[in-house]
Amino acid sequence: MSVLLVRPPKQIGSAVIDLLTSQGDVVRVIAADALSAARWKELGAYVAQGSEADADFVERAAQDVRTIVVFEDAQFSIGTVLEGAELAGVERLVICTPKPPEDLLARVRASRMDYVLLRLGTQRLPGRRRRLRGTAEAIDAADDLGGHPRLEVDLNDAESRRSLDL
């Protein structure tokens, strides 16, 4: 299955790419600059260098992708990401952010897309590497969910994490 990451932070992006590619998934990344583009290519991702604020660019990058994962640095472009995703026929959106702004929540909830909102917070898992792995596993689980989820998960809450079988 193909997944598109939109402006992932360095460490979590690396953890997600490692996990997904080890399972045979194809990972694509929208990167804002040449330095981050080179980093993602080195890890085995296909890279589209440009801005997620351009719906046509998002549509082209999202062709044959099932899930788009939007990280905090790209959350303010949610309108154009949703537009490009819908044009490309993407089924699901995963949003990863510690504290989503109300306008982002409203736009995602009002869209027709399936979505999983992952509230990252401070995640009370010991150790940095384990936190990164836990977030990557949550993204993978959100991508793999069956049906048509419209789900909001707080990764700091064990009960909430269970909705992803974590």
mmCIF file with all atom_site columns, C-alpha atoms in Angstrom:
data_model
loop_
_atom_site.group_PDB
_atom_site.id
_atom_site.type_symbol
_atom_site.label_atom_id
_atom_site.label_alt_id
_atom_site.label_comp_id
_atom_site.label_asym_id
_atom_site.label_entity_id
_atom_site.label_seq_id
_atom_site.pdbx_PDB_ins_code
_atom_site.Cartn_x
_atom_site.Cartn_y
_atom_site.Cartn_z
_atom_site.occupancy
_atom_site.B_iso_or_equiv
_atom_site.pdbx_formal_charge
_atom_site.auth_seq_id
_atom_site.auth_comp_id
_atom_site.auth_asym_id
_atom_site.auth_atom_id
_atom_site.pdbx_PDB_model_num
ATOM 1   C CA . MET A 1 1   ? 0.000   0.000  0.000  1.00 0.00 ? 1   MET A CA 1
ATOM 2   C CA . SER A 1 2   ? 1.171   3.543  -0.639 1.00 0.00 ? 2   SER A CA 1
ATOM 3   C CA . VAL A 1 3   ? 1.347   6.257  2.011  1.00 0.00 ? 3   VAL A CA 1
ATOM 4   C CA . LEU A 1 4   ? 2.187   9.952  1.530  1.00 0.00 ? 4   LEU A CA 1
ATOM 5   C CA . LEU A 1 5   ? 3.840   11.824 4.412  1.00 0.00 ? 5   LEU A CA 1
ATOM 6   C CA . VAL A 1 6   ? 3.413   15.595 4.320  1.00 0.00 ? 6   VAL A CA 1
ATOM 7   C CA . ARG A 1 7   ? 6.394   17.447 5.825  1.00 0.00 ? 7   ARG A CA 1
ATOM 8   C CA . PRO A 1 8   ? 7.322   14.938 8.504  1.00 0.00 ? 8   PRO A CA 1
ATOM 9   C CA . PRO A 1 9   ? 9.733   16.031 11.247 1.00 0.00 ? 9   PRO A CA 1
ATOM 10  C CA . LYS A 1 10  ? 13.157  14.425 10.884 1.00 0.00 ? 10  LYS A CA 1
ATOM 11  C CA . GLN A 1 11  ? 13.010  11.847 13.675 1.00 0.00 ? 11  GLN A CA 1
ATOM 12  C CA . ILE A 1 12  ? 9.397   10.730 13.401 1.00 0.00 ? 12  ILE A CA 1
ATOM 13  C CA . GLY A 1 13  ? 9.632   10.728 9.607  1.00 0.00 ? 13  GLY A CA 1
ATOM 14  C CA . SER A 1 14  ? 12.632  8.416  9.798  1.00 0.00 ? 14  SER A CA 1
ATOM 15  C CA . ALA A 1 15  ? 10.834  6.072  12.221 1.00 0.00 ? 15  ALA A CA 1
ATOM 16  C CA . VAL A 1 16  ? 7.692   5.945  10.053 1.00 0.00 ? 16  VAL A CA 1
ATOM 17  C CA . ILE A 1 17  ? 9.621   5.369  6.820  1.00 0.00 ? 17  ILE A CA 1
ATOM 18  C CA . ASP A 1 18  ? 11.712  2.602  8.451  1.00 0.00 ? 18  ASP A CA 1
ATOM 19  C CA . LEU A 1 19  ? 8.624   0.842  9.815  1.00 0.00 ? 19  LEU A CA 1
ATOM 20  C CA . LEU A 1 20  ? 6.477   1.105  6.692  1.00 0.00 ? 20  LEU A CA 1
ATOM 21  C CA . THR A 1 21  ? 9.179   0.177  4.189  1.00 0.00 ? 21  THR A CA 1
ATOM 22  C CA . SER A 1 22  ? 10.166  -2.833 6.337  1.00 0.00 ? 22  SER A CA 1
ATOM 23  C CA . GLN A 1 23  ? 6.570   -4.055 5.851  1.00 0.00 ? 23  GLN A CA 1
ATOM 24  C CA . GLY A 1 24  ? 6.711   -3.578 2.094  1.00 0.00 ? 24  GLY A CA 1
ATOM 25  C CA . ASP A 1 25  ? 4.699   -0.350 1.960  1.00 0.00 ? 25  ASP A CA 1
ATOM 26  C CA . VAL A 1 26  ? 5.630   2.307  -0.581 1.00 0.00 ? 26  VAL A CA 1
ATOM 27  C CA . VAL A 1 27  ? 6.292   5.614  1.176  1.00 0.00 ? 27  VAL A CA 1
ATOM 28  C CA . ARG A 1 28  ? 6.163   8.996  -0.502 1.00 0.00 ? 28  ARG A CA 1
ATOM 29  C CA . VAL A 1 29  ? 7.060   12.299 1.112  1.00 0.00 ? 29  VAL A CA 1
ATOM 30  C CA . ILE A 1 30  ? 6.258   15.908 0.345  1.00 0.00 ? 30  ILE A CA 1
ATOM 31  C CA . ALA A 1 31  ? 9.397   17.795 1.345  1.00 0.00 ? 31  ALA A CA 1
ATOM 32  C CA . ALA A 1 32  ? 9.749   21.562 1.393  1.00 0.00 ? 32  ALA A CA 1
ATOM 33  C CA . ASP A 1 33  ? 13.491  21.714 0.670  1.00 0.00 ? 33  ASP A CA 1
ATOM 34  C CA . ALA A 1 34  ? 16.341  19.834 -1.017 1.00 0.00 ? 34  ALA A CA 1
ATOM 35  C CA . LEU A 1 35  ? 18.067  18.871 2.250  1.00 0.00 ? 35  LEU A CA 1
ATOM 36  C CA . SER A 1 36  ? 15.047  17.070 3.676  1.00 0.00 ? 36  SER A CA 1
ATOM 37  C CA . ALA A 1 37  ? 14.256  15.597 0.238  1.00 0.00 ? 37  ALA A CA 1
ATOM 38  C CA . ALA A 1 38  ? 17.723  14.013 0.144  1.00 0.00 ? 38  ALA A CA 1
ATOM 39  C CA . ARG A 1 39  ? 17.272  12.608 3.662  1.00 0.00 ? 39  ARG A CA 1
ATOM 40  C CA . TRP A 1 40  ? 13.963  10.919 2.772  1.00 0.00 ? 40  TRP A CA 1
ATOM 41  C CA . LYS A 1 41  ? 15.329  9.501  -0.488 1.00 0.00 ? 41  LYS A CA 1
ATOM 42  C CA . GLU A 1 42  ? 18.261  8.027  1.424  1.00 0.00 ? 42  GLU A CA 1
ATOM 43  C CA . LEU A 1 43  ? 15.781  6.168  3.641  1.00 0.00 ? 43  LEU A CA 1
ATOM 44  C CA . GLY A 1 44  ? 13.980  4.701  0.637  1.00 0.00 ? 44  GLY A CA 1
ATOM 45  C CA . ALA A 1 45  ? 11.048  7.082  0.220  1.00 0.00 ? 45  ALA A CA 1
ATOM 46  C CA . TYR A 1 46  ? 9.929   8.633  -3.047 1.00 0.00 ? 46  TYR A CA 1
ATOM 47  C CA . VAL A 1 47  ? 10.033  12.409 -2.729 1.00 0.00 ? 47  VAL A CA 1
ATOM 48  C CA . ALA A 1 48  ? 8.027   15.240 -4.229 1.00 0.00 ? 48  ALA A CA 1
ATOM 49  C CA . GLN A 1 49  ? 9.776   18.498 -3.446 1.00 0.00 ? 49  GLN A CA 1
ATOM 50  C CA . GLY A 1 50  ? 7.403   21.421 -3.173 1.00 0.00 ? 50  GLY A CA 1
ATOM 51  C CA . SER A 1 51  ? 4.619   22.926 -1.112 1.00 0.00 ? 51  SER A CA 1
ATOM 52  C CA . GLU A 1 52  ? 1.565   21.247 0.331  1.00 0.00 ? 52  GLU A CA 1
ATOM 53  C CA . ALA A 1 53  ? -0.132  24.642 0.009  1.00 0.00 ? 53  ALA A CA 1
ATOM 54  C CA . ASP A 1 54  ? -0.649  23.843 -3.716 1.00 0.00 ? 54  ASP A CA 1
ATOM 55  C CA . ALA A 1 55  ? -3.621  21.480 -4.194 1.00 0.00 ? 55  ALA A CA 1
ATOM 56  C CA . ASP A 1 56  ? -2.503  20.492 -7.721 1.00 0.00 ? 56  ASP A CA 1
ATOM 57  C CA . PHE A 1 57  ? 0.931   19.543 -6.378 1.00 0.00 ? 57  PHE A CA 1
ATOM 58  C CA . VAL A 1 58  ? -0.676  17.483 -3.583 1.00 0.00 ? 58  VAL A CA 1
ATOM 59  C CA . GLU A 1 59  ? -2.928  15.766 -6.123 1.00 0.00 ? 59  GLU A CA 1
ATOM 60  C CA . ARG A 1 60  ? 0.060   14.761 -8.279 1.00 0.00 ? 60  ARG A CA 1
ATOM 61  C CA . ALA A 1 61  ? 2.061   13.560 -5.270 1.00 0.00 ? 61  ALA A CA 1
ATOM 62  C CA . ALA A 1 62  ? -0.928  11.567 -3.979 1.00 0.00 ? 62  ALA A CA 1
ATOM 63  C CA . GLN A 1 63  ? -1.728  9.565  -7.121 1.00 0.00 ? 63  GLN A CA 1
ATOM 64  C CA . ASP A 1 64  ? -2.312  5.891  -6.177 1.00 0.00 ? 64  ASP A CA 1
ATOM 65  C CA . VAL A 1 65  ? -1.905  6.658  -2.461 1.00 0.00 ? 65  VAL A CA 1
ATOM 66  C CA . ARG A 1 66  ? -4.373  5.239  0.054  1.00 0.00 ? 66  ARG A CA 1
ATOM 67  C CA . THR A 1 67  ? -3.426  7.384  3.062  1.00 0.00 ? 67  THR A CA 1
ATOM 68  C CA . ILE A 1 68  ? -1.982  10.860 3.505  1.00 0.00 ? 68  ILE A CA 1
ATOM 69  C CA . VAL A 1 69  ? -0.279  11.598 6.827  1.00 0.00 ? 69  VAL A CA 1
ATOM 70  C CA . VAL A 1 70  ? -0.165  15.300 7.712  1.00 0.00 ? 70  VAL A CA 1
ATOM 71  C CA . PHE A 1 71  ? 2.289   16.438 10.364 1.00 0.00 ? 71  PHE A CA 1
ATOM 72  C CA . GLU A 1 72  ? 2.230   19.564 12.498 1.00 0.00 ? 72  GLU A CA 1
ATOM 73  C CA . ASP A 1 73  ? 4.339   21.731 10.165 1.00 0.00 ? 73  ASP A CA 1
ATOM 74  C CA . ALA A 1 74  ? 1.780   21.196 7.395  1.00 0.00 ? 74  ALA A CA 1
ATOM 75  C CA . GLN A 1 75  ? -1.450  21.389 9.411  1.00 0.00 ? 75  GLN A CA 1
ATOM 76  C CA . PHE A 1 76  ? -2.194  24.980 8.395  1.00 0.00 ? 76  PHE A CA 1
ATOM 77  C CA . SER A 1 77  ? -2.419  23.832 4.763  1.00 0.00 ? 77  SER A CA 1
ATOM 78  C CA . ILE A 1 78  ? -5.143  21.306 5.604  1.00 0.00 ? 78  ILE A CA 1
ATOM 79  C CA . GLY A 1 79  ? -7.592  22.850 3.128  1.00 0.00 ? 79  GLY A CA 1
ATOM 80  C CA . THR A 1 80  ? -5.300  22.377 0.141  1.00 0.00 ? 80  THR A CA 1
ATOM 81  C CA . VAL A 1 81  ? -4.206  18.940 1.350  1.00 0.00 ? 81  VAL A CA 1
ATOM 82  C CA . LEU A 1 82  ? -7.858  17.866 1.588  1.00 0.00 ? 82  LEU A CA 1
ATOM 83  C CA . GLU A 1 83  ? -8.574  19.305 -1.863 1.00 0.00 ? 83  GLU A CA 1
ATOM 84  C CA . GLY A 1 84  ? -5.594  17.563 -3.453 1.00 0.00 ? 84  GLY A CA 1
ATOM 85  C CA . ALA A 1 85  ? -6.389  14.319 -1.628 1.00 0.00 ? 85  ALA A CA 1
ATOM 86  C CA . GLU A 1 86  ? -9.973  14.290 -2.844 1.00 0.00 ? 86  GLU A CA 1
ATOM 87  C CA . LEU A 1 87  ? -8.879  15.035 -6.422 1.00 0.00 ? 87  LEU A CA 1
ATOM 88  C CA . ALA A 1 88  ? -6.423  12.112 -6.265 1.00 0.00 ? 88  ALA A CA 1
ATOM 89  C CA . GLY A 1 89  ? -9.030  9.735  -4.795 1.00 0.00 ? 89  GLY A CA 1
ATOM 90  C CA . VAL A 1 90  ? -7.179  9.243  -1.495 1.00 0.00 ? 90  VAL A CA 1
ATOM 91  C CA . GLU A 1 91  ? -9.276  7.265  0.993  1.00 0.00 ? 91  GLU A CA 1
ATOM 92  C CA . ARG A 1 92  ? -7.850  8.326  4.343  1.00 0.00 ? 92  ARG A CA 1
ATOM 93  C CA . LEU A 1 93  ? -6.179  11.188 6.137  1.00 0.00 ? 93  LEU A CA 1
ATOM 94  C CA . VAL A 1 94  ? -4.061  10.779 9.280  1.00 0.00 ? 94  VAL A CA 1
ATOM 95  C CA . ILE A 1 95  ? -3.246  13.966 11.181 1.00 0.00 ? 95  ILE A CA 1
ATOM 96  C CA . CYS A 1 96  ? -0.379  13.926 13.711 1.00 0.00 ? 96  CYS A CA 1
ATOM 97  C CA . THR A 1 97  ? -0.208  16.901 16.028 1.00 0.00 ? 97  THR A CA 1
ATOM 98  C CA . PRO A 1 98  ? 0.094   17.596 19.760 1.00 0.00 ? 98  PRO A CA 1
ATOM 99  C CA . LYS A 1 99  ? -2.728  20.141 19.839 1.00 0.00 ? 99  LYS A CA 1
ATOM 100 C CA . PRO A 1 100 ? -4.855  20.511 16.712 1.00 0.00 ? 100 PRO A CA 1
ATOM 101 C CA . PRO A 1 101 ? -6.303  23.973 16.111 1.00 0.00 ? 101 PRO A CA 1
ATOM 102 C CA . GLU A 1 102 ? -10.104 24.175 16.131 1.00 0.00 ? 102 GLU A CA 1
ATOM 103 C CA . ASP A 1 103 ? -10.254 25.240 12.476 1.00 0.00 ? 103 ASP A CA 1
ATOM 104 C CA . LEU A 1 104 ? -8.289  22.124 11.475 1.00 0.00 ? 104 LEU A CA 1
ATOM 105 C CA . LEU A 1 105 ? -10.669 19.930 13.458 1.00 0.00 ? 105 LEU A CA 1
ATOM 106 C CA . ALA A 1 106 ? -13.695 21.609 11.884 1.00 0.00 ? 106 ALA A CA 1
ATOM 107 C CA . ARG A 1 107 ? -12.371 21.197 8.319  1.00 0.00 ? 107 ARG A CA 1
ATOM 108 C CA . VAL A 1 108 ? -11.418 17.562 8.770  1.00 0.00 ? 108 VAL A CA 1
ATOM 109 C CA . ARG A 1 109 ? -14.687 16.661 10.499 1.00 0.00 ? 109 ARG A CA 1
ATOM 110 C CA . ALA A 1 110 ? -16.660 18.411 7.745  1.00 0.00 ? 110 ALA A CA 1
ATOM 111 C CA . SER A 1 111 ? -14.803 16.612 4.947  1.00 0.00 ? 111 SER A CA 1
ATOM 112 C CA . ARG A 1 112 ? -16.035 13.404 3.336  1.00 0.00 ? 112 ARG A CA 1
ATOM 113 C CA . MET A 1 113 ? -12.715 11.650 3.918  1.00 0.00 ? 113 MET A CA 1
ATOM 114 C CA . ASP A 1 114 ? -12.061 8.913  6.423  1.00 0.00 ? 114 ASP A CA 1
ATOM 115 C CA . TYR A 1 115 ? -9.648  10.231 9.029  1.00 0.00 ? 115 TYR A CA 1
ATOM 116 C CA . VAL A 1 116 ? -7.695  9.408  12.145 1.00 0.00 ? 116 VAL A CA 1
ATOM 117 C CA . LEU A 1 117 ? -6.469  12.302 14.256 1.00 0.00 ? 117 LEU A CA 1
ATOM 118 C CA . LEU A 1 118 ? -3.501  11.312 16.422 1.00 0.00 ? 118 LEU A CA 1
ATOM 119 C CA . ARG A 1 119 ? -3.014  13.684 19.335 1.00 0.00 ? 119 ARG A CA 1
ATOM 120 C CA . LEU A 1 120 ? 0.662   13.202 20.070 1.00 0.00 ? 120 LEU A CA 1
ATOM 121 C CA . GLY A 1 121 ? 1.036   15.210 23.260 1.00 0.00 ? 121 GLY A CA 1
ATOM 122 C CA . THR A 1 122 ? 3.961   14.187 25.402 1.00 0.00 ? 122 THR A CA 1
ATOM 123 C CA . GLN A 1 123 ? 3.302   10.443 25.184 1.00 0.00 ? 123 GLN A CA 1
ATOM 124 C CA . ARG A 1 124 ? 4.178   8.914  28.516 1.00 0.00 ? 124 ARG A CA 1
ATOM 125 C CA . LEU A 1 125 ? 6.326   6.165  27.093 1.00 0.00 ? 125 LEU A CA 1
ATOM 126 C CA . PRO A 1 126 ? 9.828   5.951  28.544 1.00 0.00 ? 126 PRO A CA 1
ATOM 127 C CA . GLY A 1 127 ? 12.681  6.759  26.222 1.00 0.00 ? 127 GLY A CA 1
ATOM 128 C CA . ARG A 1 128 ? 12.840  8.825  23.068 1.00 0.00 ? 128 ARG A CA 1
ATOM 129 C CA . ARG A 1 129 ? 13.345  5.881  20.729 1.00 0.00 ? 129 ARG A CA 1
ATOM 130 C CA . ARG A 1 130 ? 10.328  4.090  22.187 1.00 0.00 ? 130 ARG A CA 1
ATOM 131 C CA . ARG A 1 131 ? 8.152   7.219  21.803 1.00 0.00 ? 131 ARG A CA 1
ATOM 132 C CA . LEU A 1 132 ? 9.165   7.523  18.164 1.00 0.00 ? 132 LEU A CA 1
ATOM 133 C CA . ARG A 1 133 ? 8.467   3.842  17.557 1.00 0.00 ? 133 ARG A CA 1
ATOM 134 C CA . GLY A 1 134 ? 5.089   4.169  19.332 1.00 0.00 ? 134 GLY A CA 1
ATOM 135 C CA . THR A 1 135 ? 4.087   7.093  17.114 1.00 0.00 ? 135 THR A CA 1
ATOM 136 C CA . ALA A 1 136 ? 5.211   5.251  13.981 1.00 0.00 ? 136 ALA A CA 1
ATOM 137 C CA . GLU A 1 137 ? 3.183   2.207  15.059 1.00 0.00 ? 137 GLU A CA 1
ATOM 138 C CA . ALA A 1 138 ? 0.126   4.419  15.654 1.00 0.00 ? 138 ALA A CA 1
ATOM 139 C CA . ILE A 1 139 ? 0.449   5.885  12.148 1.00 0.00 ? 139 ILE A CA 1
ATOM 140 C CA . ASP A 1 140 ? 0.781   2.383  10.698 1.00 0.00 ? 140 ASP A CA 1
ATOM 141 C CA . ALA A 1 141 ? -2.262  1.182  12.672 1.00 0.00 ? 141 ALA A CA 1
ATOM 142 C CA . ALA A 1 142 ? -4.305  4.207  11.552 1.00 0.00 ? 142 ALA A CA 1
ATOM 143 C CA . ASP A 1 143 ? -3.413  3.425  7.932  1.00 0.00 ? 143 ASP A CA 1
ATOM 144 C CA . ASP A 1 144 ? -4.346  -0.247 8.359  1.00 0.00 ? 144 ASP A CA 1
ATOM 145 C CA . LEU A 1 145 ? -7.719  0.253  10.088 1.00 0.00 ? 145 LEU A CA 1
ATOM 146 C CA . GLY A 1 146 ? -10.603 -1.411 8.309  1.00 0.00 ? 146 GLY A CA 1
ATOM 147 C CA . GLY A 1 147 ? -13.843 0.308  7.450  1.00 0.00 ? 147 GLY A CA 1
ATOM 148 C CA . HIS A 1 148 ? -14.349 4.041  7.269  1.00 0.00 ? 148 HIS A CA 1
ATOM 149 C CA . PRO A 1 149 ? -12.932 5.537  10.453 1.00 0.00 ? 149 PRO A CA 1
ATOM 150 C CA . ARG A 1 150 ? -13.597 9.053  11.640 1.00 0.00 ? 150 ARG A CA 1
ATOM 151 C CA . LEU A 1 151 ? -11.567 8.676  14.773 1.00 0.00 ? 151 LEU A CA 1
ATOM 152 C CA . GLU A 1 152 ? -9.670  10.888 17.221 1.00 0.00 ? 152 GLU A CA 1
ATOM 153 C CA . VAL A 1 153 ? -7.026  9.153  19.316 1.00 0.00 ? 153 VAL A CA 1
ATOM 154 C CA . ASP A 1 154 ? -5.028  10.584 22.212 1.00 0.00 ? 154 ASP A CA 1
ATOM 155 C CA . LEU A 1 155 ? -1.747  8.640  22.283 1.00 0.00 ? 155 LEU A CA 1
ATOM 156 C CA . ASN A 1 156 ? -1.275  9.629  25.938 1.00 0.00 ? 156 ASN A CA 1
ATOM 157 C CA . ASP A 1 157 ? -4.387  7.702  26.920 1.00 0.00 ? 157 ASP A CA 1
ATOM 158 C CA . ALA A 1 158 ? -4.182  3.887  27.078 1.00 0.00 ? 158 ALA A CA 1
ATOM 159 C CA . GLU A 1 159 ? -7.933  3.482  26.490 1.00 0.00 ? 159 GLU A CA 1
ATOM 160 C CA . SER A 1 160 ? -7.796  5.735  23.443 1.00 0.00 ? 160 SER A CA 1
ATOM 161 C CA . ARG A 1 161 ? -4.751  3.873  22.045 1.00 0.00 ? 161 ARG A CA 1
ATOM 162 C CA . ARG A 1 162 ? -6.727  0.621  22.251 1.00 0.00 ? 162 ARG A CA 1
ATOM 163 C CA . SER A 1 163 ? -9.000  1.895  19.481 1.00 0.00 ? 163 SER A CA 1
ATOM 164 C CA . LEU A 1 164 ? -5.940  1.340  17.236 1.00 0.00 ? 164 LEU A CA 1
ATOM 165 C CA . ASP A 1 165 ? -5.159  -2.034 18.863 1.00 0.00 ? 165 ASP A CA 1
ATOM 166 C CA . LEU A 1 166 ? -2.014  -0.570 20.441 1.00 0.00 ? 166 LEU A CA 1
#
